[in-house]
Tab-separated table of C-alpha atoms and ligand atoms in Angstrom:
chain	number	residue	atom	x	y	z
A	1	MET	CA	-21.461	-51.803	24.286
A	2	SER	CA	-24.936	-50.600	25.335
A	3	GLY	CA	-28.265	-51.634	23.899
A	4	PRO	CA	-29.799	-53.348	22.168
A	5	PHE	CA	-31.955	-50.707	20.509
A	6	THR	CA	-34.493	-51.209	17.750
A	7	ILE	CA	-35.391	-48.300	15.537
A	8	LEU	CA	-38.593	-48.543	13.558
A	9	GLY	CA	-38.322	-46.576	10.307
A	10	GLY	CA	-35.405	-45.879	7.999
A	11	GLY	CA	-36.214	-42.317	6.875
A	12	VAL	CA	-34.110	-39.335	7.917
A	13	CYS	CA	-35.346	-39.597	11.500
A	14	GLY	CA	-34.575	-43.322	11.874
A	15	LEU	CA	-31.184	-43.195	10.153
A	16	THR	CA	-29.945	-40.162	12.101
A	17	MET	CA	-31.055	-41.938	15.287
A	18	ALA	CA	-29.153	-45.084	14.255
A	19	ALA	CA	-26.081	-42.998	13.404
A	20	GLU	CA	-26.125	-41.176	16.717
A	21	LEU	CA	-26.642	-44.382	18.749
A	22	SER	CA	-24.051	-46.428	16.903
A	23	SER	CA	-21.462	-43.659	16.994
A	24	ARG	CA	-21.798	-43.716	20.774
A	25	GLY	CA	-21.163	-47.449	20.837
A	26	ALA	CA	-24.696	-48.851	21.078
A	27	ARG	CA	-25.976	-52.010	19.381
A	28	VAL	CA	-28.666	-50.985	16.905
A	29	THR	CA	-31.160	-52.673	14.607
A	30	VAL	CA	-33.208	-50.670	12.104
A	31	ILE	CA	-36.444	-52.225	10.896
A	32	ASP	CA	-38.178	-50.799	7.853
A	33	PRO	CA	-40.493	-53.073	5.850
A	34	LYS	CA	-39.571	-51.163	2.676
A	35	GLY	CA	-35.816	-51.723	3.064
A	36	ALA	CA	-33.273	-49.150	1.887
A	37	PRO	CA	-34.142	-45.432	1.558
A	38	GLY	CA	-36.456	-44.698	-1.368
A	39	GLY	CA	-39.667	-43.086	-2.542
A	40	HIS	CA	-41.729	-44.755	0.204
A	41	ALA	CA	-40.194	-42.301	2.721
A	42	CYS	CA	-41.153	-38.646	2.944
A	43	SER	CA	-37.433	-37.921	3.311
A	44	TRP	CA	-36.853	-38.908	-0.337
A	45	TRP	CA	-38.809	-35.893	-1.587
A	46	ALA	CA	-37.133	-33.218	0.512
A	47	GLY	CA	-35.222	-30.260	-0.870
A	48	GLY	CA	-32.399	-30.864	1.597
A	49	MET	CA	-32.097	-27.218	2.552
A	50	LEU	CA	-30.323	-26.567	5.842
A	51	ALA	CA	-31.747	-23.086	6.152
A	52	PRO	CA	-32.433	-22.167	9.792
A	53	ASP	CA	-32.480	-18.411	9.162
A	54	CYS	CA	-34.987	-18.618	6.331
A	55	GLU	CA	-37.145	-21.021	8.328
A	56	GLY	CA	-36.951	-18.672	11.313
A	57	VAL	CA	-39.017	-16.123	9.402
A	58	SER	CA	-42.072	-18.263	10.135
A	59	ALA	CA	-40.850	-20.856	12.667
A	60	GLU	CA	-40.122	-20.786	16.411
A	61	PRO	CA	-36.665	-19.576	17.623
A	62	GLU	CA	-35.984	-23.074	18.989
A	63	ILE	CA	-36.113	-24.461	15.468
A	64	VAL	CA	-33.508	-21.926	14.364
A	65	ARG	CA	-31.283	-22.667	17.367
A	66	GLN	CA	-31.437	-26.462	17.002
A	67	GLY	CA	-31.259	-26.224	13.206
A	68	ARG	CA	-27.875	-24.495	13.347
A	69	LYS	CA	-26.342	-27.810	14.456
A	70	ALA	CA	-27.468	-29.650	11.333
A	71	ALA	CA	-24.761	-28.868	8.770
A	72	GLY	CA	-21.919	-29.830	11.127
A	73	TRP	CA	-23.670	-33.040	12.151
A	74	TRP	CA	-24.251	-34.134	8.565
A	75	GLU	CA	-20.630	-33.469	7.726
A	76	SER	CA	-19.534	-35.513	10.736
A	77	GLN	CA	-21.390	-38.416	9.084
A	78	GLY	CA	-19.593	-37.957	5.784
A	79	ALA	CA	-22.367	-36.069	3.965
A	80	ALA	CA	-21.496	-33.504	1.304
A	81	VAL	CA	-22.954	-30.235	2.557
A	82	HIS	CA	-22.776	-27.281	0.189
A	83	HIS	CA	-22.052	-24.085	2.121
A	84	ALA	CA	-23.202	-21.613	-0.493
A	85	GLY	CA	-25.881	-19.795	1.495
A	86	THR	CA	-29.396	-18.957	0.345
A	87	LEU	CA	-30.498	-16.160	-1.968
A	88	VAL	CA	-33.966	-14.663	-1.500
A	89	VAL	CA	-35.608	-12.588	-4.231
A	90	ALA	CA	-39.023	-11.123	-4.989
A	91	LEU	CA	-40.641	-9.771	-8.124
A	92	ASN	CA	-40.923	-5.985	-8.335
A	93	ARG	CA	-44.534	-5.931	-7.199
A	94	ASP	CA	-43.640	-8.009	-4.094
A	95	GLN	CA	-40.730	-5.890	-2.809
A	96	SER	CA	-42.563	-5.213	0.451
A	97	ASP	CA	-42.416	-8.976	1.142
A	98	LEU	CA	-38.644	-8.803	0.778
A	99	ALA	CA	-38.514	-5.997	3.344
A	100	THR	CA	-40.703	-7.996	5.753
A	101	PHE	CA	-38.499	-11.064	5.277
A	102	ALA	CA	-35.371	-8.977	6.000
A	103	ARG	CA	-36.877	-7.691	9.263
A	104	ARG	CA	-37.574	-11.260	10.406
A	105	ALA	CA	-34.202	-12.668	9.318
A	106	PRO	CA	-31.649	-10.504	11.168
A	107	ARG	CA	-28.677	-12.292	9.573
A	108	ALA	CA	-29.836	-11.478	6.033
A	109	ALA	CA	-27.531	-9.169	4.073
A	110	THR	CA	-29.027	-7.006	1.340
A	111	LEU	CA	-27.358	-7.426	-2.040
A	112	THR	CA	-27.271	-4.835	-4.815
A	113	LYS	CA	-27.588	-5.752	-8.471
A	114	ALA	CA	-23.788	-5.843	-8.818
A	115	GLN	CA	-23.487	-8.141	-5.817
A	116	ILE	CA	-26.209	-10.429	-7.204
A	117	ALA	CA	-24.204	-10.570	-10.437
A	118	GLU	CA	-21.215	-11.860	-8.447
A	119	GLN	CA	-23.233	-14.547	-6.643
A	120	GLU	CA	-25.757	-15.609	-9.285
A	121	PRO	CA	-24.971	-14.021	-12.673
A	122	HIS	CA	-28.047	-15.573	-14.281
A	123	LEU	CA	-30.367	-13.682	-11.944
A	124	ALA	CA	-28.662	-10.276	-12.113
A	125	GLU	CA	-30.585	-9.107	-15.171
A	126	ARG	CA	-33.912	-9.688	-13.476
A	127	TYR	CA	-33.372	-8.599	-9.869
A	128	SER	CA	-31.891	-5.371	-8.566
A	129	LYS	CA	-32.127	-6.362	-4.929
A	130	ALA	CA	-31.863	-9.657	-3.019
A	131	LEU	CA	-31.256	-11.004	0.467
A	132	PHE	CA	-28.367	-13.315	1.188
A	133	LEU	CA	-28.138	-15.737	4.117
A	134	ALA	CA	-24.485	-16.669	4.020
A	135	ASP	CA	-24.470	-19.251	6.830
A	136	GLU	CA	-26.993	-21.624	5.268
A	137	GLY	CA	-26.292	-24.802	3.338
A	138	HIS	CA	-27.906	-27.640	1.453
A	139	LEU	CA	-27.383	-31.296	0.691
A	140	ASP	CA	-28.784	-33.903	-1.662
A	141	PRO	CA	-31.271	-35.903	0.462
A	142	ARG	CA	-31.238	-39.032	-1.684
A	143	ALA	CA	-27.471	-39.294	-1.984
A	144	THR	CA	-27.127	-38.449	1.705
A	145	LEU	CA	-29.579	-41.091	2.945
A	146	THR	CA	-28.249	-43.775	0.609
A	147	ALA	CA	-24.672	-43.095	1.750
A	148	LEU	CA	-25.685	-42.992	5.421
A	149	HIS	CA	-27.510	-46.309	5.078
A	150	ALA	CA	-24.364	-47.912	3.606
A	151	ARG	CA	-22.136	-46.289	6.234
A	152	LEU	CA	-24.308	-47.590	9.068
A	153	ALA	CA	-24.331	-51.134	7.661
A	154	HIS	CA	-20.545	-50.944	7.434
A	155	ARG	CA	-20.421	-49.750	11.052
A	156	GLY	CA	-22.339	-52.840	12.212
A	157	VAL	CA	-25.915	-51.531	12.396
A	158	HIS	CA	-28.314	-54.379	11.525
A	159	PHE	CA	-31.049	-53.752	9.007
A	160	GLY	CA	-34.049	-56.050	9.425
A	161	GLY	CA	-34.588	-58.797	11.964
A	162	ASP	CA	-36.492	-58.983	15.223
A	163	ILE	CA	-37.388	-56.291	17.709
A	164	ALA	CA	-35.121	-56.361	20.753
A	165	GLY	CA	-34.407	-54.013	23.645
A	166	GLN	CA	-35.497	-50.366	23.734
A	167	VAL	CA	-37.730	-49.483	20.787
A	168	ILE	CA	-37.469	-46.016	19.226
A	169	ASP	CA	-40.330	-45.400	16.823
A	170	CYS	CA	-39.367	-43.201	13.845
A	171	ARG	CA	-42.080	-44.281	11.434
A	172	GLY	CA	-42.959	-40.744	10.328
A	173	LEU	CA	-46.579	-40.226	9.381
A	174	VAL	CA	-47.398	-43.941	9.772
A	175	ALA	CA	-47.065	-43.463	13.558
A	176	ARG	CA	-50.415	-41.660	13.472
A	177	ASP	CA	-51.795	-45.054	14.552
A	178	THR	CA	-50.481	-44.151	18.051
A	179	LEU	CA	-49.645	-40.438	17.934
A	180	THR	CA	-53.189	-39.210	17.437
A	181	ASP	CA	-52.224	-35.516	17.219
A	182	LEU	CA	-49.802	-36.136	14.365
A	183	ARG	CA	-51.082	-34.820	11.029
A	184	GLY	CA	-49.864	-34.813	7.442
A	185	VAL	CA	-48.980	-31.658	5.494
A	186	LYS	CA	-48.804	-32.504	1.827
A	187	GLY	CA	-45.845	-31.315	-0.219
A	188	GLU	CA	-45.531	-31.553	-3.982
A	189	MET	CA	-42.254	-30.982	-5.807
A	190	LEU	CA	-40.752	-31.151	-9.276
A	191	VAL	CA	-37.371	-32.126	-10.613
A	192	VAL	CA	-36.414	-30.433	-13.887
A	193	ARG	CA	-33.403	-30.175	-16.146
A	194	CYS	CA	-32.656	-26.673	-17.360
A	195	PRO	CA	-29.079	-26.255	-18.612
A	196	ASP	CA	-29.849	-22.657	-19.643
A	197	VAL	CA	-30.022	-21.523	-16.024
A	198	ARG	CA	-27.064	-21.790	-13.683
A	199	LEU	CA	-27.536	-21.382	-9.945
A	200	SER	CA	-24.950	-22.115	-7.274
A	201	ARG	CA	-27.225	-22.163	-4.260
A	202	PRO	CA	-30.888	-22.539	-3.231
A	203	VAL	CA	-32.943	-19.552	-4.335
A	204	ARG	CA	-36.239	-18.600	-2.727
A	205	LEU	CA	-38.782	-16.555	-4.623
A	206	LEU	CA	-41.144	-14.768	-2.258
A	207	HIS	CA	-44.667	-14.715	-3.579
A	208	PRO	CA	-47.928	-14.003	-1.742
A	209	ARG	CA	-49.615	-17.127	-3.117
A	210	PHE	CA	-46.926	-19.416	-4.586
A	211	PRO	CA	-43.663	-19.119	-2.664
A	212	LEU	CA	-41.021	-21.212	-4.397
A	213	TYR	CA	-37.584	-22.543	-3.677
A	214	ILE	CA	-35.218	-23.955	-6.230
A	215	VAL	CA	-32.350	-26.187	-5.171
A	216	PRO	CA	-29.562	-26.889	-7.670
A	217	ARG	CA	-28.588	-30.559	-7.884
A	218	GLY	CA	-25.785	-30.153	-10.437
A	219	ASP	CA	-25.628	-30.920	-14.180
A	220	GLY	CA	-28.454	-28.488	-14.907
A	221	VAL	CA	-30.891	-30.369	-12.646
A	222	PHE	CA	-33.047	-28.491	-10.120
A	223	MET	CA	-35.523	-29.455	-7.421
A	224	LEU	CA	-38.510	-27.102	-7.301
A	225	GLY	CA	-40.573	-27.041	-4.147
A	226	ALA	CA	-42.852	-27.180	-2.512
A	227	THR	CA	-46.531	-26.912	-1.857
A	228	GLN	CA	-47.807	-26.985	1.705
A	229	ILE	CA	-51.362	-28.275	1.929
A	230	GLU	CA	-53.233	-29.370	5.049
A	231	THR	CA	-53.951	-32.985	4.183
A	232	GLY	CA	-52.350	-36.308	5.008
A	233	GLU	CA	-52.686	-37.441	1.383
A	234	ARG	CA	-49.330	-38.983	0.414
A	235	SER	CA	-49.835	-39.296	-3.329
A	236	ARG	CA	-51.704	-37.509	-6.152
A	237	ALA	CA	-49.937	-34.361	-7.260
A	238	THR	CA	-52.637	-32.051	-8.604
A	239	LEU	CA	-52.569	-30.114	-11.840
A	240	ARG	CA	-53.022	-26.868	-9.894
A	241	SER	CA	-49.979	-27.500	-7.705
A	242	VAL	CA	-47.766	-28.538	-10.600
A	243	MET	CA	-48.931	-25.502	-12.572
A	244	GLU	CA	-48.208	-23.160	-9.666
A	245	LEU	CA	-44.712	-24.549	-9.159
A	246	MET	CA	-44.009	-24.239	-12.878
A	247	ASN	CA	-45.416	-20.702	-13.013
A	248	ALA	CA	-43.273	-19.646	-10.076
A	249	ALA	CA	-40.146	-21.127	-11.686
A	250	TYR	CA	-40.991	-19.334	-14.920
A	251	ALA	CA	-41.468	-16.107	-12.979
A	252	LEU	CA	-38.082	-16.562	-11.288
A	253	HIS	CA	-36.418	-16.944	-14.679
A	254	PRO	CA	-38.209	-17.384	-18.038
A	255	ALA	CA	-35.578	-19.894	-19.207
A	256	PHE	CA	-37.321	-22.409	-16.932
A	257	GLY	CA	-40.061	-22.398	-19.577
A	258	GLU	CA	-37.759	-24.583	-21.663
A	259	ALA	CA	-36.905	-26.957	-18.813
A	260	GLU	CA	-37.379	-30.690	-19.201
A	261	LEU	CA	-39.728	-32.108	-16.576
A	262	LEU	CA	-37.975	-35.110	-15.011
A	263	GLU	CA	-40.080	-35.920	-12.000
A	264	ILE	CA	-43.213	-34.994	-10.058
A	265	GLY	CA	-43.025	-36.007	-6.400
A	266	VAL	CA	-45.433	-35.889	-3.512
A	267	ASP	CA	-45.617	-36.917	0.125
A	268	ALA	CA	-47.011	-35.613	3.405
A	269	ARG	CA	-44.761	-34.206	6.129
A	270	PRO	CA	-45.423	-35.538	9.642
A	271	ALA	CA	-46.335	-32.592	11.894
A	272	PHE	CA	-47.669	-31.951	15.392
A	273	PRO	CA	-50.121	-29.080	15.992
A	274	ASP	CA	-47.367	-26.498	16.691
A	275	ASN	CA	-45.177	-27.788	13.825
A	276	GLN	CA	-42.371	-28.614	16.245
A	277	PRO	CA	-40.948	-32.109	16.696
A	278	ARG	CA	-41.442	-34.251	19.776
A	279	ILE	CA	-39.635	-36.949	21.699
A	280	ARG	CA	-42.474	-38.743	23.408
A	281	ARG	CA	-42.327	-41.701	25.772
A	282	ILE	CA	-45.505	-43.780	25.781
A	283	GLY	CA	-45.256	-46.983	27.818
A	284	ASP	CA	-41.938	-48.604	26.952
A	285	VAL	CA	-41.603	-47.039	23.520
A	286	ILE	CA	-39.957	-43.740	22.646
A	287	TYR	CA	-41.373	-41.882	19.659
A	288	ALA	CA	-39.339	-39.309	17.716
A	289	ASN	CA	-41.478	-37.565	15.171
A	290	GLY	CA	-43.079	-34.372	13.844
A	291	LEU	CA	-40.172	-33.134	11.728
A	292	PHE	CA	-42.655	-31.259	9.492
A	293	ARG	CA	-40.696	-29.288	6.859
A	294	HIS	CA	-37.476	-29.602	8.861
A	295	GLY	CA	-36.445	-33.220	8.344
A	296	PHE	CA	-32.789	-32.725	7.476
A	297	LEU	CA	-32.590	-29.543	9.501
A	298	LEU	CA	-33.812	-30.930	12.820
A	299	ALA	CA	-33.296	-34.713	12.696
A	300	PRO	CA	-29.714	-34.378	14.035
A	301	ALA	CA	-30.800	-32.351	17.078
A	302	LEU	CA	-33.772	-34.658	17.664
A	303	ALA	CA	-31.509	-37.718	17.474
A	304	GLN	CA	-28.895	-36.214	19.794
A	305	MET	CA	-31.498	-35.362	22.427
A	306	THR	CA	-33.167	-38.778	22.156
A	307	VAL	CA	-29.855	-40.590	22.488
A	308	ASP	CA	-28.834	-38.413	25.464
A	309	LEU	CA	-32.094	-39.582	27.039
A	310	VAL	CA	-31.791	-43.306	26.359
A	311	LEU	CA	-28.051	-43.623	27.031
A	312	GLU	CA	-27.509	-41.071	29.797
A	313	GLY	CA	-30.978	-40.457	31.225
A	314	LYS	CA	-30.625	-36.779	30.329
A	315	LYS	CA	-33.980	-35.097	29.821
A	316	PRO	CA	-34.197	-33.273	26.483
A	317	GLU	CA	-34.118	-29.486	26.915
A	318	VAL	CA	-37.064	-29.103	24.530
A	319	TRP	CA	-39.701	-31.082	22.676
A	320	TYR	CA	-39.972	-33.809	25.345
A	321	GLU	CA	-43.164	-35.381	26.677
A	322	ASP	CA	-43.191	-38.296	29.101
A	323	TYR	CA	-46.605	-39.900	29.246
A	324	ARG	CA	-45.502	-42.238	32.037
A	325	GLU	CA	-45.140	-39.251	34.347
A	326	ARG	CA	-48.654	-37.915	33.800
B	401	FAD	C1	-41.849	-31.848	-0.958
B	401	FAD	C2	-41.109	-31.841	0.362
B	401	FAD	C3	-39.994	-31.017	0.526
B	401	FAD	C4	-39.282	-31.008	1.749
B	401	FAD	N1	-38.151	-30.248	1.847
B	401	FAD	C5	-37.404	-30.277	2.983
B	401	FAD	C6	-36.170	-29.559	3.093
B	401	FAD	O1	-35.749	-28.880	2.161
B	401	FAD	N2	-35.453	-29.629	4.251
B	401	FAD	C7	-35.871	-30.388	5.298
B	401	FAD	O2	-35.166	-30.415	6.320
B	401	FAD	N3	-37.044	-31.099	5.237
B	401	FAD	C8	-37.822	-31.061	4.111
B	401	FAD	N4	-38.996	-31.773	4.018
B	401	FAD	C9	-39.498	-32.470	5.202
B	401	FAD	C10	-38.879	-33.847	5.410
B	401	FAD	O3	-38.924	-34.561	4.203
B	401	FAD	C11	-39.651	-34.597	6.520
B	401	FAD	O4	-39.644	-33.824	7.693
B	401	FAD	C12	-38.948	-35.929	6.832
B	401	FAD	O5	-38.820	-36.687	5.668
B	401	FAD	C13	-39.670	-36.765	7.861
B	401	FAD	O6	-38.820	-37.871	8.089
B	401	FAD	P1	-39.243	-39.161	8.873
B	401	FAD	O7	-38.032	-40.018	8.947
B	401	FAD	O8	-39.934	-38.777	10.131
B	401	FAD	O9	-40.367	-39.862	7.959
B	401	FAD	P2	-40.152	-40.706	6.609
B	401	FAD	O10	-39.088	-40.151	5.776
B	401	FAD	O11	-41.510	-40.850	5.992
B	401	FAD	O12	-39.648	-42.130	7.121
B	401	FAD	C14	-40.493	-43.029	7.769
B	401	FAD	C15	-40.011	-44.448	7.472
B	401	FAD	O13	-40.779	-45.355	8.271
B	401	FAD	C16	-40.998	-46.524	7.521
B	401	FAD	N5	-42.121	-47.312	8.067
B	401	FAD	C17	-43.441	-47.202	7.775
B	401	FAD	N6	-44.136	-48.118	8.486
B	401	FAD	C18	-43.239	-48.809	9.229
B	401	FAD	C19	-43.354	-49.882	10.163
B	401	FAD	N7	-44.540	-50.433	10.482
B	401	FAD	N8	-42.225	-50.350	10.755
B	401	FAD	C20	-41.001	-49.796	10.466
B	401	FAD	N9	-40.862	-48.795	9.581
B	401	FAD	C21	-41.949	-48.290	8.978
B	401	FAD	C22	-41.229	-45.998	6.103
B	401	FAD	O14	-41.030	-47.037	5.128
B	401	FAD	C23	-40.210	-44.862	6.018
B	401	FAD	O15	-38.996	-45.317	5.466
B	401	FAD	C24	-39.726	-31.816	2.825
B	401	FAD	C25	-40.851	-32.648	2.651
B	401	FAD	C26	-41.538	-32.658	1.436
B	401	FAD	C27	-42.727	-33.583	1.268
């Protein structure tokens, strides 16, 4: 058995790292002063979309390539991944945005009204055209992290205790104390109950000012997200943001006007200047960070590359910076 390794942080980055290390036989301790996964971690507020093609419309090709590994990795760890794809729609006045999106997402299929009716009957009355990304999936971040935490404990990963061996820092935005180019990008989200609308998959509404995604959580519950504001503020959802999210949901389908508001959430995503993650070695510590809006999408690839490095000395193909070599 190799190790020991100490992982600082028990968000999606830290837990995927612990899973990858322990599944390859290493001794692992995870230290997080807040204990089990919860609202203290940015990961708790995520939509849980595993949507590399949609993200590729505005993100680097590397993010798409690495993100394609995510669904299979999560399933290998026992997570329930829904393989229902993503539907993308736009209001009539924004149809040119749909055409632009289609050009940038080569795997997107165009659906007619009849095909929308087959996939999402509740949207067929309102949209005559949509894009469908069949290969995408989604998971429930809270259930997934809670189950992974329990699975790791069962597998012999220690939670709490003293630092020993190689330290891998996965503290998310808190690591700004060392990673001076790490910034926060605030995201606000809502959870609502709306039994009058049924959706089987994440739906994205393109909008020039208030793009929205809605992720079904089952039992009429939906996650609505998310704002993207350049500030490291980790609390304080504003009236404007909440209003915009609600307006966008209402625009997607007016039945959301009758939804019950269950939760307003907010946190800041840890991001480097190019919005791509990094594995960075500074002194004796390895930092894995900068997951930005791709926590569940890229944490598996980031963990695999980091573990290849610490167990096999294999340099990561991307996103690697060694400050000892400079
Ligand atoms: C509204 C919103 C929606 C999002 N939607 C998606 C989505 O659909 N798909 C997707 O892939 N990503 C999404 N994201 C992004 C994703 O949530 C982040 O990329 C991810 O959570 C970052 O994970 P992390 O583990 O680096 O940080 P965190 O989740 O913040 O975890 C850091 C952990 O470090 C711990 N910690 C703090 N200080 C210390 C210390 N001194 N020692 C040890 N531990 C410490 C904290 O308690 C915390 O548990 C979304 C984010 C937001 C805000």
